Short mmCIF file of C-alpha atoms and ligand atoms in Angstrom, two decimals:
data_model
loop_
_atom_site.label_atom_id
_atom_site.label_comp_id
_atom_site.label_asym_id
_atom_site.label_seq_id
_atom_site.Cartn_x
_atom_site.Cartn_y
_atom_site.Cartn_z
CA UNK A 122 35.30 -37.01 -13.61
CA UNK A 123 38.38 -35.37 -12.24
CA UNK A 124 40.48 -34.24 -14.11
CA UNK A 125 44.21 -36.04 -14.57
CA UNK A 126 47.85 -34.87 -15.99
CA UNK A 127 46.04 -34.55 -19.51
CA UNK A 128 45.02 -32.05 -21.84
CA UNK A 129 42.50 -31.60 -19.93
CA UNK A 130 39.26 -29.62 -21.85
CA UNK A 131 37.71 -28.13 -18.82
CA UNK A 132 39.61 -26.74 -15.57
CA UNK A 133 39.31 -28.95 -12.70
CA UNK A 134 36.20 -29.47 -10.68
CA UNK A 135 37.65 -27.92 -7.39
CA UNK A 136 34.16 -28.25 -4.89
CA UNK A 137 35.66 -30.02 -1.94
CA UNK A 138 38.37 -27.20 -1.96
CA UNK A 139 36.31 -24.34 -2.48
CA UNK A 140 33.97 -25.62 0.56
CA UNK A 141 37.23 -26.15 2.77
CA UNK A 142 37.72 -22.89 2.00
CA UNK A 143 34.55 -21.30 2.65
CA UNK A 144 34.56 -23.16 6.41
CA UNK A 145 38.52 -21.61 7.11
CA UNK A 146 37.23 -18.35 6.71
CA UNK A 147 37.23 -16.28 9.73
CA UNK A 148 38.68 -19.34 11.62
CA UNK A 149 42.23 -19.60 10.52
CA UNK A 150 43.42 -16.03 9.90
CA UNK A 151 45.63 -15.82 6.38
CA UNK A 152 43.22 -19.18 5.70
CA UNK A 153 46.88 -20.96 5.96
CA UNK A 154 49.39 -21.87 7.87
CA UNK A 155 52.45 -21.04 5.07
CA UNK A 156 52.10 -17.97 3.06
CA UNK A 157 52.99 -19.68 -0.62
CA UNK A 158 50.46 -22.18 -0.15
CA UNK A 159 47.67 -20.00 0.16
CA UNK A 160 45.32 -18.60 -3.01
CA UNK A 161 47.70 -15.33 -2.86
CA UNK A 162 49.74 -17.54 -5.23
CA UNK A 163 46.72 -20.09 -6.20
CA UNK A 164 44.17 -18.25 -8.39
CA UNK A 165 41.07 -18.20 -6.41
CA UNK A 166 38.41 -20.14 -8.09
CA UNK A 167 40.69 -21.65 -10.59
CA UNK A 168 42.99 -23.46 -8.57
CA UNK A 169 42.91 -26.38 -6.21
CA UNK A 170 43.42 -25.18 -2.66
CA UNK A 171 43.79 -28.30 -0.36
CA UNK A 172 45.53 -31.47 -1.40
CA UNK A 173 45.50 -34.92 0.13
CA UNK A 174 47.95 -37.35 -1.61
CA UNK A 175 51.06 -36.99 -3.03
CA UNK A 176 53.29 -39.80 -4.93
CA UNK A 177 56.59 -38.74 -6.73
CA UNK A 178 55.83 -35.70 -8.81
CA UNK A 179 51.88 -35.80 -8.37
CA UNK A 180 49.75 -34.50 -6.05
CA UNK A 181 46.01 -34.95 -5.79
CA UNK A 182 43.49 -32.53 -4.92
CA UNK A 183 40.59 -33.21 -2.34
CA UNK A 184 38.13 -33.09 -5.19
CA UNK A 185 40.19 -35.50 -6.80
CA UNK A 186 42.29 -34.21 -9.54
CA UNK A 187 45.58 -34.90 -10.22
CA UNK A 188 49.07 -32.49 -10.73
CA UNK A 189 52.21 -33.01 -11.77
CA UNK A 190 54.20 -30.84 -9.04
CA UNK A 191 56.71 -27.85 -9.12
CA UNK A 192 56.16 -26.47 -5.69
CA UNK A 193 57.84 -29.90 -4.35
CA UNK A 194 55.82 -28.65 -0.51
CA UNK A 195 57.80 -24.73 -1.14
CA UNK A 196 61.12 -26.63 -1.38
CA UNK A 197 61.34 -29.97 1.31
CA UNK A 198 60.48 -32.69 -0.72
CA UNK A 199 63.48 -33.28 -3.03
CA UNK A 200 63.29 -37.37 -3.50
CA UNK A 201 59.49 -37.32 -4.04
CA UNK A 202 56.67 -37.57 -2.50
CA UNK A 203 55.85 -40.72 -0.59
CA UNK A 204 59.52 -41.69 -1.15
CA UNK A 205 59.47 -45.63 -0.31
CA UNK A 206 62.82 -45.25 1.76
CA UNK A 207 62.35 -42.50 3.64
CA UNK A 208 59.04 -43.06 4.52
CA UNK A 209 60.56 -46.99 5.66
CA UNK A 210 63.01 -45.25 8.00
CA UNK A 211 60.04 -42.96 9.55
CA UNK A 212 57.81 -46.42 10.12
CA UNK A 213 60.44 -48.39 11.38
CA UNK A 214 61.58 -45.66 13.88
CA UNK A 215 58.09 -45.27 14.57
CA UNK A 216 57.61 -48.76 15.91
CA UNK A 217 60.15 -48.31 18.81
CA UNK A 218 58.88 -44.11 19.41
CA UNK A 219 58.98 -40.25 18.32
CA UNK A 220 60.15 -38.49 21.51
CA UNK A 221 61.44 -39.62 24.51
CA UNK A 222 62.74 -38.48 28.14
CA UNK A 223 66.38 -38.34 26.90
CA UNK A 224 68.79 -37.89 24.04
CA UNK A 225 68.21 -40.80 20.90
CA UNK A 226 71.58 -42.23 19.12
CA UNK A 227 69.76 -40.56 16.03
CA UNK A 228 70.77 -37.21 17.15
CA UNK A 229 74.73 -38.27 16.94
CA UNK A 230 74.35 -40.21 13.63
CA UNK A 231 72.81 -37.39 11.80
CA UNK A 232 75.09 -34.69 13.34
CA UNK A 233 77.94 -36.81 11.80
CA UNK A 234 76.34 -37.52 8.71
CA UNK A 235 75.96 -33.21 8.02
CA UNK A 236 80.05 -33.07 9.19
CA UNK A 237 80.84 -35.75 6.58
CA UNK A 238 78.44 -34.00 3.86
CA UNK A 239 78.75 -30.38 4.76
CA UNK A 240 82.28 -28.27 4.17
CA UNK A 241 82.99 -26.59 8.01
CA UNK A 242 80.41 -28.14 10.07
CA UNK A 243 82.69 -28.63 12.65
CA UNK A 244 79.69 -28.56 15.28
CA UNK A 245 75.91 -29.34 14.19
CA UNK A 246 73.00 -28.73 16.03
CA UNK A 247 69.11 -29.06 15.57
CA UNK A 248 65.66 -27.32 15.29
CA UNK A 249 62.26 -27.92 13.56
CA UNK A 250 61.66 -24.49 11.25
CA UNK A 251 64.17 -22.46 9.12
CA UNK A 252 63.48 -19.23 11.20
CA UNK A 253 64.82 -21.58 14.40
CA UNK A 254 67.82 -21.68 12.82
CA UNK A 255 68.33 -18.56 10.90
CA UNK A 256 67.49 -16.56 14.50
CA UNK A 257 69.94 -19.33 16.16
CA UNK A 258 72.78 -17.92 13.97
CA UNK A 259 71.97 -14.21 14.13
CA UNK A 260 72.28 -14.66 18.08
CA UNK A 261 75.17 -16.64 18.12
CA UNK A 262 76.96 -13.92 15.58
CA UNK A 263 75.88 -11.07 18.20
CA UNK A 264 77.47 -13.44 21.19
CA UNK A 265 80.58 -14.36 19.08
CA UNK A 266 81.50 -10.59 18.32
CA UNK A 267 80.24 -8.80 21.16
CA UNK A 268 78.30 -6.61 18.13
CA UNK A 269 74.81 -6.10 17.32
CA UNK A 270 73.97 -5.30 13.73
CA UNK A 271 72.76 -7.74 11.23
CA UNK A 272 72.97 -6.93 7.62
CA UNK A 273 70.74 -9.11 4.94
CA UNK A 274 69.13 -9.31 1.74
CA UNK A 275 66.71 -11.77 1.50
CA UNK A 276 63.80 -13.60 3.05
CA UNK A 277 64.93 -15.37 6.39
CA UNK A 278 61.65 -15.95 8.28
CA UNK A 279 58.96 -14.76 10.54
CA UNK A 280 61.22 -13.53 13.70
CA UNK A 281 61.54 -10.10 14.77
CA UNK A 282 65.02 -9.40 13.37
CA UNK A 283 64.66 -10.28 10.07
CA UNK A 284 60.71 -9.25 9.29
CA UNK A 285 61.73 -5.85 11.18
CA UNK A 286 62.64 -4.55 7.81
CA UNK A 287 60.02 -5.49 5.78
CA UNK A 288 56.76 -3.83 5.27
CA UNK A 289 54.51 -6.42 7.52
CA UNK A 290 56.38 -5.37 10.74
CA UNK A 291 53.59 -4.54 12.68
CA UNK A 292 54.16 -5.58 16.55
CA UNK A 293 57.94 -5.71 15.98
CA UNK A 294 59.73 -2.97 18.44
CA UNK A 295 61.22 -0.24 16.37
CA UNK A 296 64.58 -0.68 18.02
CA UNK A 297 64.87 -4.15 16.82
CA UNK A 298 64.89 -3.27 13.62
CA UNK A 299 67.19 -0.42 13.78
CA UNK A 300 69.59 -3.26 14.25
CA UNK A 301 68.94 -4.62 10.42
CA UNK A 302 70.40 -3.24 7.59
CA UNK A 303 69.72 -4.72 4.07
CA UNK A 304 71.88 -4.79 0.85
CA UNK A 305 71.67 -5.79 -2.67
CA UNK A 306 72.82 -9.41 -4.07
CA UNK A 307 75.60 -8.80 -6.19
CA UNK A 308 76.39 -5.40 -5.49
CA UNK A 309 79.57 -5.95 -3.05
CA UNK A 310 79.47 -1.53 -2.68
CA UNK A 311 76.10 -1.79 -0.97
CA UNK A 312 77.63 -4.40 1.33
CA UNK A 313 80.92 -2.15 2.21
CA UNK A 314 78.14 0.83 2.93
CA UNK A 315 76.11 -1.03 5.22
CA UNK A 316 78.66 -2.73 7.64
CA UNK A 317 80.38 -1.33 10.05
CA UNK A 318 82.53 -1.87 13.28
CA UNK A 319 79.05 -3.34 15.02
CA UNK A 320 78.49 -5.32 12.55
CA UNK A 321 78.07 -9.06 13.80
CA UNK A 322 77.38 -10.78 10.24
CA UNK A 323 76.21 -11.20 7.23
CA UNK A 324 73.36 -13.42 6.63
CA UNK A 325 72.37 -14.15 3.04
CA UNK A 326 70.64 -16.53 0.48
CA UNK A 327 73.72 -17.70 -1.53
CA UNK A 328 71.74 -17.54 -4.58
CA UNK A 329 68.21 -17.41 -5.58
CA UNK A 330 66.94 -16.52 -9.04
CA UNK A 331 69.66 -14.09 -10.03
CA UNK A 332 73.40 -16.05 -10.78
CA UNK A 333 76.22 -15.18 -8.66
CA UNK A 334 78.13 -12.91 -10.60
CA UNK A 335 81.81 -14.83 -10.32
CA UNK A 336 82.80 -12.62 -7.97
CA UNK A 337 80.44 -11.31 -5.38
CA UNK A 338 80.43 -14.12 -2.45
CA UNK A 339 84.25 -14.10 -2.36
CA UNK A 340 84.39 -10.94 -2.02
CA UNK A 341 81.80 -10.85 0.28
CA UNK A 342 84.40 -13.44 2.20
CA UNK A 343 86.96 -10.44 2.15
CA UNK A 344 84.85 -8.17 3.85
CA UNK A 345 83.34 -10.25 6.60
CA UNK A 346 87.18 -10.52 7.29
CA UNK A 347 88.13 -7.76 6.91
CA UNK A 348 85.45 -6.15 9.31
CA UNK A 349 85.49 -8.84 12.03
CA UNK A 350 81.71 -9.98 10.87
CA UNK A 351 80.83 -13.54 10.63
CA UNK A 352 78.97 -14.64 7.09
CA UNK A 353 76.08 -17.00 7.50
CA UNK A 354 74.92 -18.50 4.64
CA UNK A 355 70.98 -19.32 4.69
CA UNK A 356 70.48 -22.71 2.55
CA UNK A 357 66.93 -23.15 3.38
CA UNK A 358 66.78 -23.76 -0.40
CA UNK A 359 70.26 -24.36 -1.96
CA UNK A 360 70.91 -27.35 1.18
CA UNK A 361 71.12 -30.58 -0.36
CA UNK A 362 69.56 -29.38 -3.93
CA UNK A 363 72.33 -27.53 -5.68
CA UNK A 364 75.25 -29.69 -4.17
CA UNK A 365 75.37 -32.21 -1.51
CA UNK A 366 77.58 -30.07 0.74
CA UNK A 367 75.36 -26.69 -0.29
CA UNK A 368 76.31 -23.61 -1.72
CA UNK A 369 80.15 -23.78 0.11
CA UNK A 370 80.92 -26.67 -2.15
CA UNK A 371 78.83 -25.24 -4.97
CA UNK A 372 80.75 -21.88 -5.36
CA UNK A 373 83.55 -23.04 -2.97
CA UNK A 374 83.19 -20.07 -1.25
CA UNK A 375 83.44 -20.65 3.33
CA UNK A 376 80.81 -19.71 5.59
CA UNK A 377 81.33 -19.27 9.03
CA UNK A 378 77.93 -20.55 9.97
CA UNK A 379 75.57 -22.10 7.54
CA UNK A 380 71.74 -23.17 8.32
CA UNK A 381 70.07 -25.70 6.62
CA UNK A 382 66.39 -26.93 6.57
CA UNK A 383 63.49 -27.48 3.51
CA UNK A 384 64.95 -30.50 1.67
CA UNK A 385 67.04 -32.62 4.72
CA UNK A 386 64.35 -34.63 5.42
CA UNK A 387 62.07 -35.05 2.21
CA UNK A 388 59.16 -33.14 4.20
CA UNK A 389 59.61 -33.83 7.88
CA UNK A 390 60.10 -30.79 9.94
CA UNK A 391 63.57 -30.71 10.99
CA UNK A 392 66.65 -27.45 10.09
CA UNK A 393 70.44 -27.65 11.23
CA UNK A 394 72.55 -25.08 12.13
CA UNK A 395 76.29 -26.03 11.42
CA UNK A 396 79.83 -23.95 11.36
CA UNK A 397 83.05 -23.29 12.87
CA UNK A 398 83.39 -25.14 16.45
CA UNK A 399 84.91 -21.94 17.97
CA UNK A 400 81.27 -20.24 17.60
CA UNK A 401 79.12 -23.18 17.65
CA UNK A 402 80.72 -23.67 20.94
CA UNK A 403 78.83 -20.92 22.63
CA UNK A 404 75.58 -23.28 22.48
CA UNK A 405 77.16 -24.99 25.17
CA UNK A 406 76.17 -22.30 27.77
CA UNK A 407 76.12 -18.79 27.08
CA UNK A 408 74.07 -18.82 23.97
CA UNK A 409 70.20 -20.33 24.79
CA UNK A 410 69.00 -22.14 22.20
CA UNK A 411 66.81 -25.38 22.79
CA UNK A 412 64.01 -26.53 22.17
CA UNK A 413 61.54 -29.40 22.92
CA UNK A 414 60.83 -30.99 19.86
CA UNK A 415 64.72 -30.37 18.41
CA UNK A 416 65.39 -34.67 18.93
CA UNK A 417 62.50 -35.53 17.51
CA UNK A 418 62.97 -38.91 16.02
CA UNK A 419 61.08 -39.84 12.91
CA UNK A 420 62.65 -36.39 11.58
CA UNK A 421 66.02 -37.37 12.50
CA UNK A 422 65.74 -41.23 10.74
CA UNK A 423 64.10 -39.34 7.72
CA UNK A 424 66.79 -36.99 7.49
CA UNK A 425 69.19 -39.92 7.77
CA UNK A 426 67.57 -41.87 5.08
CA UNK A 427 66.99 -38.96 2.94
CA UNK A 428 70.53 -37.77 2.50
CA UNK A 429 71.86 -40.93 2.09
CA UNK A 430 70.25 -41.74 -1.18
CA UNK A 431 70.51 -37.95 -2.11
CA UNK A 432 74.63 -38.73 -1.39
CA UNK A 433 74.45 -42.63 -3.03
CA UNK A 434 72.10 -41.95 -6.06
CA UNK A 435 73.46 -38.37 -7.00
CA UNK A 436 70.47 -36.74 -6.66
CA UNK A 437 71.51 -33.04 -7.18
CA UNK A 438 73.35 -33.76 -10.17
CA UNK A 439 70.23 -35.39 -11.55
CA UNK A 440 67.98 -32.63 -10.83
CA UNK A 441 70.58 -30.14 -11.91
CA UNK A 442 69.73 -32.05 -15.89
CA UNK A 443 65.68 -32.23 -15.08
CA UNK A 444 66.08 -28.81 -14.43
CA UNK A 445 68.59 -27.80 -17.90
CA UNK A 446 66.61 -29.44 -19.73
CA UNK A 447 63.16 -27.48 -18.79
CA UNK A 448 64.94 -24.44 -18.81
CA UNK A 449 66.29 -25.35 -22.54
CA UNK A 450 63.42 -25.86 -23.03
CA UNK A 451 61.00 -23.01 -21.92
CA UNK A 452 63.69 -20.71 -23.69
CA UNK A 453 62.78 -22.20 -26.76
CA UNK A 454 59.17 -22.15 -26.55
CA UNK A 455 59.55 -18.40 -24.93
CA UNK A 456 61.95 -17.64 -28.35
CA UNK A 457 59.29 -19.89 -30.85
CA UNK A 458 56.42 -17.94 -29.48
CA UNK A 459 58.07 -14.51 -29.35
CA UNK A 460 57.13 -13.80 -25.89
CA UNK A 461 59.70 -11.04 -25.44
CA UNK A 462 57.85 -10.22 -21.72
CA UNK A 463 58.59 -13.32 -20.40
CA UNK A 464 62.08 -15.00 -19.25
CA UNK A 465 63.23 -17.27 -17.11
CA UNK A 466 66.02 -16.86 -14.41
CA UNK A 467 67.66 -19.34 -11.99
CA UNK A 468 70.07 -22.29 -11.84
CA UNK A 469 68.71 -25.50 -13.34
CA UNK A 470 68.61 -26.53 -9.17
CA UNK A 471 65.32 -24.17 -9.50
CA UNK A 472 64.29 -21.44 -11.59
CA UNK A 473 61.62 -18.78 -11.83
CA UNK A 474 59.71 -17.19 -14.76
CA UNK A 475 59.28 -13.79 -14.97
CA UNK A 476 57.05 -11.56 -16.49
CA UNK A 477 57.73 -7.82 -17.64
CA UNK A 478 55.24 -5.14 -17.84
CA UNK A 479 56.75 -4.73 -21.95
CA UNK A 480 53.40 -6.53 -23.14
CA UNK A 481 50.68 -6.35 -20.20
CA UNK A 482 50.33 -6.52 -16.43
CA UNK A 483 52.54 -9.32 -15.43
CA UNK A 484 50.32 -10.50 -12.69
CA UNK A 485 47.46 -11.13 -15.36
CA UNK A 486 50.47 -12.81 -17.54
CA UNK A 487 51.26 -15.08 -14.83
CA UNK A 488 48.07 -15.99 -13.64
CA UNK A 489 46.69 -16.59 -17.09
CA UNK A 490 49.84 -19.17 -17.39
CA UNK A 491 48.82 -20.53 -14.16
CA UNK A 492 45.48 -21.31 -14.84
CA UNK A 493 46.33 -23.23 -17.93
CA UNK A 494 48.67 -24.98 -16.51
CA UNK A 495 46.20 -26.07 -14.23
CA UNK A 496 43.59 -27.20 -16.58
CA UNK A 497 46.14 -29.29 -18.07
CA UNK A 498 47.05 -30.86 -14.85
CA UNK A 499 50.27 -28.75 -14.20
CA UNK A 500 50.40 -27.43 -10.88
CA UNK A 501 52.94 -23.83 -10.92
CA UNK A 502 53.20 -20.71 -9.50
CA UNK A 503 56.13 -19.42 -10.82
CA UNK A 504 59.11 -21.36 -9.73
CA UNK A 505 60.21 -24.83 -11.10
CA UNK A 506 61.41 -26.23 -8.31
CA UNK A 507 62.06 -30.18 -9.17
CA UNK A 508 62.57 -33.40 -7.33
CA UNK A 509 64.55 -36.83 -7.94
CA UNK A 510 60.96 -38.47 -9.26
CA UNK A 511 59.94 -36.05 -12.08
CA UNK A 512 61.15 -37.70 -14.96
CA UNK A 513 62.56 -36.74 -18.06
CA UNK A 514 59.05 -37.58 -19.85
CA UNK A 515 57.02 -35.06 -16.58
CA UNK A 516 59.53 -32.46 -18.26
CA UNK A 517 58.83 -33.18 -21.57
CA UNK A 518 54.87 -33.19 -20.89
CA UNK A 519 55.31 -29.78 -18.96
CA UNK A 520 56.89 -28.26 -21.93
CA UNK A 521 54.22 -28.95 -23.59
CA UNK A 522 51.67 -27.92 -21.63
CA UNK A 523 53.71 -24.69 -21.50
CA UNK A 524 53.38 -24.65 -25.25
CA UNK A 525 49.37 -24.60 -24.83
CA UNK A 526 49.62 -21.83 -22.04
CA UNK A 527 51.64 -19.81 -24.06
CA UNK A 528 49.34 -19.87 -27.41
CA UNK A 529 46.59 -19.15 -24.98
CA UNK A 530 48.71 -16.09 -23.81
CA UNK A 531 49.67 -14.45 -27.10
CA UNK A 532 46.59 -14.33 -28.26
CA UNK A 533 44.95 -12.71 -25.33
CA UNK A 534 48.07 -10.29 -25.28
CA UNK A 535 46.95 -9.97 -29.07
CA UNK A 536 43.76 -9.15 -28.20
CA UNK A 537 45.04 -6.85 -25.14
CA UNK A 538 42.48 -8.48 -22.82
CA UNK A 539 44.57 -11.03 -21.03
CA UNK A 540 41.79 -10.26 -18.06
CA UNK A 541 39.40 -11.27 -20.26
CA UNK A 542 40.66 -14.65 -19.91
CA UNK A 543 41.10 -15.19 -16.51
CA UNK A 544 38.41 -17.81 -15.07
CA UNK A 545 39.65 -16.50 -11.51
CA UNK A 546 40.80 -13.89 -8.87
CA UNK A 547 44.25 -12.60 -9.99
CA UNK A 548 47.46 -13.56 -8.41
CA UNK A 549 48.91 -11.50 -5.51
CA UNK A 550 52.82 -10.50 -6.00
CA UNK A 551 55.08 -12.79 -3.77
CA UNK A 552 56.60 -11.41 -0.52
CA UNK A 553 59.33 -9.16 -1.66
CA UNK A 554 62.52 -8.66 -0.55
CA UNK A 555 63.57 -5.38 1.30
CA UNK A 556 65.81 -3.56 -1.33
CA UNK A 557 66.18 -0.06 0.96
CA UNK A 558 70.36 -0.27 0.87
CA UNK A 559 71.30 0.78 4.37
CA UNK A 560 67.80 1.66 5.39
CA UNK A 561 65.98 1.64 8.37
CA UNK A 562 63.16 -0.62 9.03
CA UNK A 563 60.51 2.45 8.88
CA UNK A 564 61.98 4.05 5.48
CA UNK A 565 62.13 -0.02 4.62
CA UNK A 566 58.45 0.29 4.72
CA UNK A 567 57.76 3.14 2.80
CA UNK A 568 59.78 2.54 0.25
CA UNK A 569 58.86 -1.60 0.15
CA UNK A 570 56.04 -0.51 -2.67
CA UNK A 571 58.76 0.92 -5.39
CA UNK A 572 60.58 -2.24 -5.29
CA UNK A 573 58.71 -4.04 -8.44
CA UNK A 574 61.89 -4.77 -10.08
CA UNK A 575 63.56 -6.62 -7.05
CA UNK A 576 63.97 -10.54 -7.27
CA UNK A 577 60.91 -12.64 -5.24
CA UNK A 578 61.76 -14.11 -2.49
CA UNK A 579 59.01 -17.13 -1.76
CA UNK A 580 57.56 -16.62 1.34
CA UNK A 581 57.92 -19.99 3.44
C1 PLP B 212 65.66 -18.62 2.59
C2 PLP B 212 64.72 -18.92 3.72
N1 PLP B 212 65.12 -18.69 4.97
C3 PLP B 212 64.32 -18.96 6.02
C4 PLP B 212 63.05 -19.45 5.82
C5 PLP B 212 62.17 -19.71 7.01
O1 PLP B 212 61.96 -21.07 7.15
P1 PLP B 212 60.65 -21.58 7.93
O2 PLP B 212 59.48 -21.16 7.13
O3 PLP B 212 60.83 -23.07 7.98
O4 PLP B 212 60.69 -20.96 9.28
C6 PLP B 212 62.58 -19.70 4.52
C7 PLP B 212 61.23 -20.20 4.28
O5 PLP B 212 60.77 -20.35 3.19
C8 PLP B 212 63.45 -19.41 3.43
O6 PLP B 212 63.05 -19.61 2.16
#
């Protein structure tokens, strides 16, 4: 019998997966196409490693086992799975086509949609991926200001200027990353040390799991202005999930250029770049950016559909309280179980758990958590990311399935054998973020392995 969202006795049966698995090898390198999908972040041999159906919060695995969801497909699907209006607007666009010889009226409709929803998106255009975009704004910064150097602090994607300065840069030209500098969120001096009179922007993450500190993206307003550089905010993860308009309306802080992707369509593979018309307007001819799948249709209806009801039925607001209330939550059962090695950081839009090294190797703390959570039908690696559909009571049940994991955790931290518990391989850490201030991509690399106490990015 497969196992359901229960308290489930036994971990899931996970066959079908396992023999998926076994045929990937040596065919499809990495065994996956996105990084935090993969059994890096999925215990092997405890977790499920292929699913087939999703509906709301739940997912089901090949074998047949159901999950309640917190991965929400590593961000994009923010209604639900299987949401019945989106997934009308794909099948009625799908009746009349998905890409054609010219432009589609869908292209316009959306454009204006993201200039009604989005503060300074003066101009909008489309892509399919995040690193599309991301790479669309770094070259139209460069163009703008006649300048060349990028500085950022986060993950932006797999393209040569950004993964220049991290340590899996193999096959990226030295000199391209020479043009990268990084600095530290919240720390505005690391910013004023890294840019400089060739600086063309700023790109950053407006927030990810640490809070803005009140003052830190105004300031980093100042200097962009002060120094001629644009600031590009990347909202692969705060678009449409911590405010309608993004992170410019949530901290009321302007970009110049913001980029957009993840949660616009409720899983179809479409990103936006929008901003000031004066740079936009560079895409016109100078700046080469284009693409053959960018009008894409059943996308471009989804993404209508999508952030309509996100915009009519107040959908950030309502997983801004999902999202309180399991973070009230998991602080109480983290305080009633006196796990002083765990905490949990974030905005309610989507938090992470972290685990210190005060009580035991946090990788054996987390993957012990994880493979409860799976044998209660909880499907987690980490983050919390939530969607319109999980409901107050998929909160409620989570907690408490949380509650199990962690009485299964103290008392193999009592013990001091949490290894002794694990049924599978452990977790790998998640991508991390290059925390060299001012550093070139080779020191970047050598120094990549010290950086245990910077924040996790989740690789896309
Ligand atoms: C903040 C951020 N920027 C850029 C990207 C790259 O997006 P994609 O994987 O769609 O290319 C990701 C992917 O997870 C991301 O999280």
């Amino acid at each position: 019998m497969p196992n359901h969202v229960a308290f489930n006795p036994h971990l899931p049966n996970i066959a079908e997966s396992n023999a998926l698995w076994r045929r990937a090898q040596g065919l499809i390198p990495a065994g996956t196409q996105t990084l935090a999908k993969g059994p890096t972040q999925f215990s092997n041999g405890v977790a499920p490693k292929y699913l087939v159906r999703g509906r709301g919060a739940r997912v089901w695995d090949v074998d047949g086992n159901e999950y309640l969801d917190y991965n929400m497909g590593i961000g994009p699907i923010i209604l639900g799975y299987g949401h019945p209006v989106v997934d009308e607007a794909i099948r009625r666009q799908l009746e009349d086509g998905i890409t054609f010889s010219l432009m589609h009226p869908l292209e316009v409709e959306l454009a204006e949609l993201l200039r009604e929803c989005i503060p300074n998106a003066e101009s909008v255009r489309f892509s399919k991926t995040g690193c599309d975009v991301t790479s669309a704004a770094v070259r139209l910064a460069r163009a703008f200001t006649g300048r060349e150097r990028v500085l950022c602090c986060g993950y932006h994607g797999w393209h040569d200027w950004y993964i220049a300065v991290t340590d899996r840069n193999a096959g990226v030209p030295a000199c391209t990353g020479e043009l990268t500098r990084t600095f530290n969120y919240n720390d505005i001096d690391s910013v004023i040390g890294a840019i400089d009179d060739d600086t063309a922007c700023v790109i950053l993450e407006p927030f990810v799991f640490e809070r803005e500190n009140g003052s830190f993206l105004s300031g980093l307003r100042e200097v962009c202005d002060r120094y001629g550089a644009l600031l590009v905010f990347d909202e692969m993860w705060t678009g449409f999930r911590c405010a309608l308009g993004g992170a410019q309306a949530f901290f009321g802080v302007r970009s110049d250029l913001s980029v957009f992707s993840k949660a616009m369509a409720n899983g179809m593979p479409l990103s936006a770049i929008t901003g000031r018309y004066e740079i936009m307007s560079l895409l016109e001819k100078e700046v080469f950016f284009f693409t053959t799948f960018g009008g894409e249709t059943l996308s471009l209806a989804a993404s209508i559909a999508c952030i309509d009801f996100i915009r009519r039925h107040h959908v950030t607001e309502r997983i801004a309280l999902l999202g309180q209330r399991l973070l009230d939550g998991l602080n109480a059962l983290i305080g009633e179980f006196a796990l002083d090695a765990v905490s949990i950081s974030g905005y309610p839009s989507r938090t992470l758990m972290n685990f210190s090294p005060k009580a035991g190797d946090p990788i054996e703390m987390k993957t012990l958590v994880q493979q409860e959570l799976i044998r209660h039908g909880v499907l987690w690696s980490g983050t919390h990311t939530l969607c319109y559909s999980h409901t107050e009571a998929d909160v409620d049940y989570t907690l408490a399935a949380f509650a199990e994991s962690f009485r299964v955790l103290k008392r193999a931290l009592a013990a001091g054998k949490v290894g002794d518990y694990l049924q599978g391989e452990l977790l790998q850490p998640v991508f991390r973020k290059t925390n060299a201030f001012n550093a070139g991509p080779r020191r970047a690399a050598q120094t990549v392995a010290d950086q245990a106490t910077a924040s996790p990015r989740t690789l896309g």
